[in-house]
mmCIF file of C-alpha atoms and ligand atoms in Angstrom:
data_model
loop_
_atom_site.group_PDB
_atom_site.id
_atom_site.type_symbol
_atom_site.label_atom_id
_atom_site.label_comp_id
_atom_site.label_asym_id
_atom_site.label_seq_id
_atom_site.Cartn_x
_atom_site.Cartn_y
_atom_site.Cartn_z
ATOM 1 C CA UNK A 13 -74.965 -15.732 48.739
ATOM 2 C CA UNK A 14 -77.390 -15.750 45.853
ATOM 3 C CA UNK A 15 -78.565 -12.577 44.104
ATOM 4 C CA UNK A 16 -81.058 -11.849 41.357
ATOM 5 C CA UNK A 17 -80.750 -14.145 38.329
ATOM 6 C CA UNK A 18 -80.493 -12.356 34.997
ATOM 7 C CA UNK A 19 -80.367 -14.124 31.644
ATOM 8 C CA UNK A 20 -76.890 -13.007 30.487
ATOM 9 C CA UNK A 21 -74.983 -12.218 33.687
ATOM 10 C CA UNK A 22 -74.773 -9.379 36.206
ATOM 11 C CA UNK A 23 -75.296 -5.658 35.629
ATOM 12 C CA UNK A 24 -72.250 -3.476 36.258
ATOM 13 C CA UNK A 25 -72.886 0.245 36.810
ATOM 14 C CA UNK A 26 -70.026 2.694 36.342
ATOM 15 C CA UNK A 27 -70.668 6.308 37.287
ATOM 16 C CA UNK A 28 -68.462 9.326 37.771
ATOM 17 C CA UNK A 29 -67.634 12.771 36.408
ATOM 18 C CA UNK A 30 -66.300 13.420 32.909
ATOM 19 C CA UNK A 31 -62.657 12.549 32.411
ATOM 20 C CA UNK A 32 -62.523 10.009 35.244
ATOM 21 C CA UNK A 33 -61.655 7.285 32.735
ATOM 22 C CA UNK A 34 -65.094 5.667 32.538
ATOM 23 C CA UNK A 35 -65.147 5.168 28.768
ATOM 24 C CA UNK A 36 -61.701 3.619 28.367
ATOM 25 C CA UNK A 37 -62.138 1.425 31.426
ATOM 26 C CA UNK A 38 -65.643 0.298 30.539
ATOM 27 C CA UNK A 39 -64.525 -0.648 27.053
ATOM 28 C CA UNK A 40 -61.587 -2.703 28.346
ATOM 29 C CA UNK A 41 -63.560 -4.309 31.163
ATOM 30 C CA UNK A 42 -66.391 -5.260 28.801
ATOM 31 C CA UNK A 43 -63.884 -6.908 26.433
ATOM 32 C CA UNK A 44 -62.279 -8.883 29.281
ATOM 33 C CA UNK A 45 -65.601 -10.089 30.629
ATOM 34 C CA UNK A 46 -67.321 -10.569 27.275
ATOM 35 C CA UNK A 47 -70.001 -8.099 28.375
ATOM 36 C CA UNK A 48 -71.895 -5.511 26.311
ATOM 37 C CA UNK A 49 -70.778 -1.900 26.827
ATOM 38 C CA UNK A 50 -73.522 0.727 26.959
ATOM 39 C CA UNK A 51 -72.211 4.290 26.848
ATOM 40 C CA UNK A 52 -75.198 6.285 28.117
ATOM 41 C CA UNK A 53 -73.338 9.597 27.686
ATOM 42 C CA UNK A 54 -73.212 8.854 23.945
ATOM 43 C CA UNK A 55 -77.005 8.479 23.980
ATOM 44 C CA UNK A 56 -77.472 11.913 25.568
ATOM 45 C CA UNK A 57 -74.936 13.333 23.105
ATOM 46 C CA UNK A 58 -76.938 11.892 20.200
ATOM 47 C CA UNK A 59 -80.077 13.650 21.480
ATOM 48 C CA UNK A 60 -78.129 16.935 21.781
ATOM 49 C CA UNK A 61 -76.760 16.611 18.251
ATOM 50 C CA UNK A 62 -80.194 15.960 16.781
ATOM 51 C CA UNK A 63 -81.743 18.815 18.794
ATOM 52 C CA UNK A 64 -79.082 21.167 17.538
ATOM 53 C CA UNK A 65 -79.602 20.127 13.934
ATOM 54 C CA UNK A 66 -83.366 20.652 14.299
ATOM 55 C CA UNK A 67 -82.853 24.055 15.931
ATOM 56 C CA UNK A 68 -84.486 22.948 19.201
ATOM 57 C CA UNK A 69 -83.534 25.063 22.211
ATOM 58 C CA UNK A 70 -82.243 23.350 25.333
ATOM 59 C CA UNK A 71 -85.236 24.523 27.414
ATOM 60 C CA UNK A 72 -87.907 23.495 24.892
ATOM 61 C CA UNK A 73 -89.213 20.407 26.713
ATOM 62 C CA UNK A 74 -92.187 19.637 24.410
ATOM 63 C CA UNK A 75 -89.978 19.708 21.312
ATOM 64 C CA UNK A 76 -87.329 17.598 23.073
ATOM 65 C CA UNK A 77 -89.959 15.042 24.100
ATOM 66 C CA UNK A 78 -91.149 14.827 20.518
ATOM 67 C CA UNK A 79 -87.596 14.510 19.214
ATOM 68 C CA UNK A 80 -86.903 11.622 21.622
ATOM 69 C CA UNK A 81 -90.044 9.835 20.504
ATOM 70 C CA UNK A 82 -88.815 9.890 16.915
ATOM 71 C CA UNK A 83 -85.247 8.949 17.802
ATOM 72 C CA UNK A 84 -83.889 5.436 17.701
ATOM 73 C CA UNK A 85 -80.419 5.028 19.210
ATOM 74 C CA UNK A 86 -78.397 1.879 18.660
ATOM 75 C CA UNK A 87 -74.848 0.729 19.273
ATOM 76 C CA UNK A 88 -73.189 -1.214 16.511
ATOM 77 C CA UNK A 89 -70.044 -3.160 17.241
ATOM 78 C CA UNK A 90 -67.426 -3.854 14.587
ATOM 79 C CA UNK A 91 -64.495 -5.575 16.281
ATOM 80 C CA UNK A 92 -62.843 -2.991 18.542
ATOM 81 C CA UNK A 93 -64.990 -0.143 17.292
ATOM 82 C CA UNK A 94 -68.397 0.658 18.693
ATOM 83 C CA UNK A 95 -70.480 3.010 16.572
ATOM 84 C CA UNK A 96 -73.401 5.078 17.762
ATOM 85 C CA UNK A 97 -76.307 5.139 15.334
ATOM 86 C CA UNK A 98 -79.069 7.731 15.569
ATOM 87 C CA UNK A 99 -81.997 6.844 13.314
ATOM 88 C CA UNK A 100 -79.553 4.690 11.361
ATOM 89 C CA UNK A 101 -76.941 7.436 10.851
ATOM 90 C CA UNK A 102 -73.432 6.933 12.244
ATOM 91 C CA UNK A 103 -72.967 9.925 14.579
ATOM 92 C CA UNK A 104 -69.985 8.503 16.518
ATOM 93 C CA UNK A 105 -67.628 11.333 15.529
ATOM 94 C CA UNK A 106 -70.102 14.209 15.385
ATOM 95 C CA UNK A 107 -71.215 13.701 19.016
ATOM 96 C CA UNK A 108 -67.664 14.052 20.372
ATOM 97 C CA UNK A 109 -67.036 17.769 19.734
ATOM 98 C CA UNK A 110 -66.602 20.194 22.653
ATOM 99 C CA UNK A 111 -69.653 22.115 21.487
ATOM 100 C CA UNK A 112 -71.929 19.073 21.588
ATOM 101 C CA UNK A 113 -70.396 18.100 24.950
ATOM 102 C CA UNK A 114 -71.441 21.400 26.521
ATOM 103 C CA UNK A 115 -74.880 21.315 24.921
ATOM 104 C CA UNK A 116 -75.326 17.741 26.180
ATOM 105 C CA UNK A 117 -74.722 18.879 29.727
ATOM 106 C CA UNK A 118 -77.746 21.185 29.374
ATOM 107 C CA UNK A 119 -79.959 18.790 27.362
ATOM 108 C CA UNK A 120 -79.283 15.889 29.721
ATOM 109 C CA UNK A 121 -80.760 17.907 32.595
ATOM 110 C CA UNK A 122 -84.201 18.049 30.907
ATOM 111 C CA UNK A 123 -86.815 15.694 32.325
ATOM 112 C CA UNK A 124 -88.391 14.506 29.028
ATOM 113 C CA UNK A 125 -84.946 13.559 27.745
ATOM 114 C CA UNK A 126 -84.019 11.725 30.941
ATOM 115 C CA UNK A 127 -87.347 9.869 31.000
ATOM 116 C CA UNK A 128 -87.025 8.758 27.371
ATOM 117 C CA UNK A 129 -83.438 7.577 27.738
ATOM 118 C CA UNK A 130 -84.113 5.913 31.092
ATOM 119 C CA UNK A 131 -86.650 3.632 29.421
ATOM 120 C CA UNK A 132 -84.241 2.843 26.560
ATOM 121 C CA UNK A 133 -81.345 2.121 28.934
ATOM 122 C CA UNK A 134 -83.391 -0.200 31.129
ATOM 123 C CA UNK A 135 -84.542 -2.122 28.083
ATOM 124 C CA UNK A 136 -80.970 -2.452 26.806
ATOM 125 C CA UNK A 137 -79.605 -3.670 30.136
ATOM 126 C CA UNK A 138 -82.317 -5.650 31.911
ATOM 127 C CA UNK A 139 -81.086 -9.079 30.842
ATOM 128 C CA UNK A 140 -77.640 -8.505 32.357
ATOM 129 C CA UNK A 141 -74.219 -9.239 30.922
ATOM 130 C CA UNK A 142 -73.836 -5.492 30.493
ATOM 131 C CA UNK A 143 -71.721 -2.625 31.753
ATOM 132 C CA UNK A 144 -73.456 0.718 31.671
ATOM 133 C CA UNK A 145 -71.439 3.881 32.144
ATOM 134 C CA UNK A 146 -72.942 7.244 32.970
ATOM 135 C CA UNK A 147 -73.831 9.526 35.845
ATOM 136 C CA UNK A 148 -76.940 7.968 37.377
ATOM 137 C CA UNK A 149 -76.706 4.264 36.519
ATOM 138 C CA UNK A 150 -76.218 3.018 40.091
ATOM 139 C CA UNK A 151 -78.651 5.533 41.600
ATOM 140 C CA UNK A 152 -81.530 5.753 39.088
ATOM 141 C CA UNK A 153 -81.259 3.476 36.039
ATOM 142 C CA UNK A 154 -80.292 0.252 37.817
ATOM 143 C CA UNK A 155 -80.299 0.861 41.578
ATOM 144 C CA UNK A 156 -80.333 -2.950 41.882
ATOM 145 C CA UNK A 157 -77.181 -3.448 39.763
ATOM 146 C CA UNK A 158 -75.063 -6.237 41.238
ATOM 147 C CA UNK A 159 -71.809 -4.237 40.997
ATOM 148 C CA UNK A 160 -71.470 -0.456 41.200
ATOM 149 C CA UNK A 161 -68.328 1.580 40.762
ATOM 150 C CA UNK A 162 -67.920 5.311 41.210
ATOM 151 C CA UNK A 163 -64.812 6.489 39.390
ATOM 152 C CA UNK A 164 -63.237 9.791 40.255
ATOM 153 C CA UNK A 165 -60.023 11.767 39.757
ATOM 154 C CA UNK A 166 -59.036 15.347 40.572
ATOM 155 C CA UNK A 167 -60.454 18.050 38.255
ATOM 156 C CA UNK A 168 -56.885 19.014 37.247
ATOM 157 C CA UNK A 169 -56.041 15.466 36.238
ATOM 158 C CA UNK A 170 -59.327 15.022 34.363
ATOM 159 C CA UNK A 171 -58.802 18.332 32.565
ATOM 160 C CA UNK A 172 -55.268 17.304 31.636
ATOM 161 C CA UNK A 173 -56.505 13.972 30.204
ATOM 162 C CA UNK A 174 -59.202 15.747 28.188
ATOM 163 C CA UNK A 175 -56.686 18.329 26.918
ATOM 164 C CA UNK A 176 -54.334 15.550 25.795
ATOM 165 C CA UNK A 177 -57.176 13.804 23.968
ATOM 166 C CA UNK A 178 -58.222 17.018 22.169
ATOM 167 C CA UNK A 179 -54.634 17.959 21.299
ATOM 168 C CA UNK A 180 -54.004 14.494 19.873
ATOM 169 C CA UNK A 181 -57.120 14.967 17.777
ATOM 170 C CA UNK A 182 -55.578 18.143 16.326
ATOM 171 C CA UNK A 183 -57.675 20.692 18.254
ATOM 172 C CA UNK A 184 -55.914 23.771 19.648
ATOM 173 C CA UNK A 185 -57.100 24.386 23.195
ATOM 174 C CA UNK A 186 -55.443 25.744 26.330
ATOM 175 C CA UNK A 187 -54.905 23.414 29.270
ATOM 176 C CA UNK A 188 -56.245 25.942 31.779
ATOM 177 C CA UNK A 189 -59.397 26.498 29.754
ATOM 178 C CA UNK A 190 -59.959 22.753 29.457
ATOM 179 C CA UNK A 191 -59.658 22.324 33.238
ATOM 180 C CA UNK A 192 -62.131 25.168 33.761
ATOM 181 C CA UNK A 193 -64.611 23.536 31.377
ATOM 182 C CA UNK A 194 -64.331 20.258 33.301
ATOM 183 C CA UNK A 195 -65.105 22.092 36.556
ATOM 184 C CA UNK A 196 -68.023 23.903 34.903
ATOM 185 C CA UNK A 197 -69.474 20.649 33.511
ATOM 186 C CA UNK A 198 -69.124 18.966 36.938
ATOM 187 C CA UNK A 199 -71.069 21.797 38.513
ATOM 188 C CA UNK A 200 -73.878 21.493 35.954
ATOM 189 C CA UNK A 201 -74.047 17.708 36.280
ATOM 190 C CA UNK A 202 -74.020 17.770 40.103
ATOM 191 C CA UNK A 203 -76.478 20.595 40.642
ATOM 192 C CA UNK A 204 -79.249 19.704 38.201
ATOM 193 C CA UNK A 205 -82.697 18.843 39.495
ATOM 194 C CA UNK A 206 -83.194 15.535 37.672
ATOM 195 C CA UNK A 207 -80.810 12.620 38.264
ATOM 196 C CA UNK A 208 -77.774 14.663 39.376
ATOM 197 C CA UNK A 209 -74.344 13.061 39.440
ATOM 198 C CA UNK A 210 -74.230 11.325 42.805
ATOM 199 C CA UNK A 211 -72.459 8.318 44.207
ATOM 200 C CA UNK A 212 -74.728 5.399 45.099
ATOM 201 C CA UNK A 213 -74.344 4.488 48.763
ATOM 202 C CA UNK A 214 -73.259 0.966 47.881
ATOM 203 C CA UNK A 215 -70.856 1.969 45.085
ATOM 204 C CA UNK A 216 -67.174 1.123 45.281
ATOM 205 C CA UNK A 217 -65.204 4.361 44.930
ATOM 206 C CA UNK A 218 -62.011 4.301 42.879
ATOM 207 C CA UNK A 219 -59.900 7.464 42.664
ATOM 208 C CA UNK A 220 -57.768 7.072 39.556
ATOM 209 C CA UNK A 221 -55.739 10.312 39.934
ATOM 210 C CA UNK A 222 -52.491 8.455 40.466
ATOM 211 C CA UNK A 223 -53.395 4.972 39.251
ATOM 212 C CA UNK A 224 -52.732 3.465 35.833
ATOM 213 C CA UNK A 225 -55.582 2.146 33.710
ATOM 214 C CA UNK A 226 -54.248 -1.382 34.242
ATOM 215 C CA UNK A 227 -54.308 -0.990 38.034
ATOM 216 C CA UNK A 228 -57.901 0.231 38.045
ATOM 217 C CA UNK A 229 -58.945 -2.423 35.548
ATOM 218 C CA UNK A 230 -57.541 -5.198 37.718
ATOM 219 C CA UNK A 231 -59.533 -4.080 40.757
ATOM 220 C CA UNK A 232 -62.705 -3.827 38.692
ATOM 221 C CA UNK A 233 -62.314 -7.168 36.961
ATOM 222 C CA UNK A 234 -61.583 -8.972 40.225
ATOM 223 C CA UNK A 235 -64.608 -7.388 41.906
ATOM 224 C CA UNK A 236 -66.994 -8.341 39.086
ATOM 225 C CA UNK A 237 -65.673 -11.914 38.841
ATOM 226 C CA UNK A 238 -66.072 -12.368 42.606
ATOM 227 C CA UNK A 239 -69.632 -11.087 42.389
ATOM 228 C CA UNK A 240 -70.474 -13.392 39.470
ATOM 229 C CA UNK A 241 -69.051 -16.370 41.375
ATOM 230 C CA UNK A 242 -71.087 -15.480 44.488
ATOM 231 C CA UNK A 243 -74.269 -15.006 42.497
HETATM 232 O O1 LIG B 326 -69.905 10.886 29.660
HETATM 233 P P1 LIG B 326 -70.077 11.990 28.626
HETATM 234 O O2 LIG B 326 -69.059 13.108 28.751
HETATM 235 O O3 LIG B 326 -70.165 11.472 27.239
HETATM 236 O O4 LIG B 326 -71.498 12.647 28.979
HETATM 237 C C1 LIG B 326 -72.005 13.734 28.267
HETATM 238 C C2 LIG B 326 -72.988 14.508 29.130
HETATM 239 O O5 LIG B 326 -74.142 13.702 29.372
HETATM 240 C C3 LIG B 326 -72.466 14.964 30.489
HETATM 241 O O6 LIG B 326 -72.706 16.347 30.647
HETATM 242 C C4 LIG B 326 -73.281 14.218 31.494
HETATM 243 C C5 LIG B 326 -74.471 13.722 30.741
HETATM 244 N N1 LIG B 326 -74.858 12.368 31.151
HETATM 245 C C6 LIG B 326 -75.904 12.243 32.034
HETATM 246 O O7 LIG B 326 -76.459 13.231 32.450
HETATM 247 N N2 LIG B 326 -76.313 11.009 32.429
HETATM 248 C C7 LIG B 326 -75.697 9.907 31.978
HETATM 249 N N3 LIG B 326 -76.120 8.714 32.382
HETATM 250 C C8 LIG B 326 -74.603 10.027 31.085
HETATM 251 C C9 LIG B 326 -74.192 11.288 30.702
#
């Protein structure tokens, strides 16, 4: 079987709700395959951070469109670390707070923001050899991606993982509250009008609730390598 030829390899799309393990898995898989990792959630977070700093309300579409026009987002790799640069400023840490996470859920539902980032993401990924993680990669950004995964896990497990991450970072949060926030974010991401979180029909579903990272990684790596060989 022969698929579309891209300059640097295939496109791998990884979608799923927050806390399903997308970021850790994408990072590891990209390192194993020698592929570029594009964290599209970080791009939406960068827009939210800049909107917040400029005092732009989540519903102010004209101001958001203008902000996106002026915004250049880049990923800069230094060994294991991948930094997110917004107009040249390293915003990697600032975009990870709970507050920006919740604001991002609202900002990422706005059409001008989605349109602007869609164009950027397609440009970043079109030559292949990339793994893009997000919510609508397999359905909207690259519906013709050669490999699509949809990662999921129960809301309780995803909330527990998020709580552990925040606690390790020194933040004091309750487990129950963290689970509730995960459920709330899922609802926002699934019910929005533009590019809602949805599984592509041809995506391979992996439920990681009771699987280790290594187990999931093995399945993903094998699947991509088989696809590359068949291409
Ligand atoms: O994956 P994350 O938690 O960093 O994503 C932050 C928010 O951005 C989340 O509410 C979903 C949204 N998002 C999106 O709408 N589309 C994407 N491709 C990636 C993230």
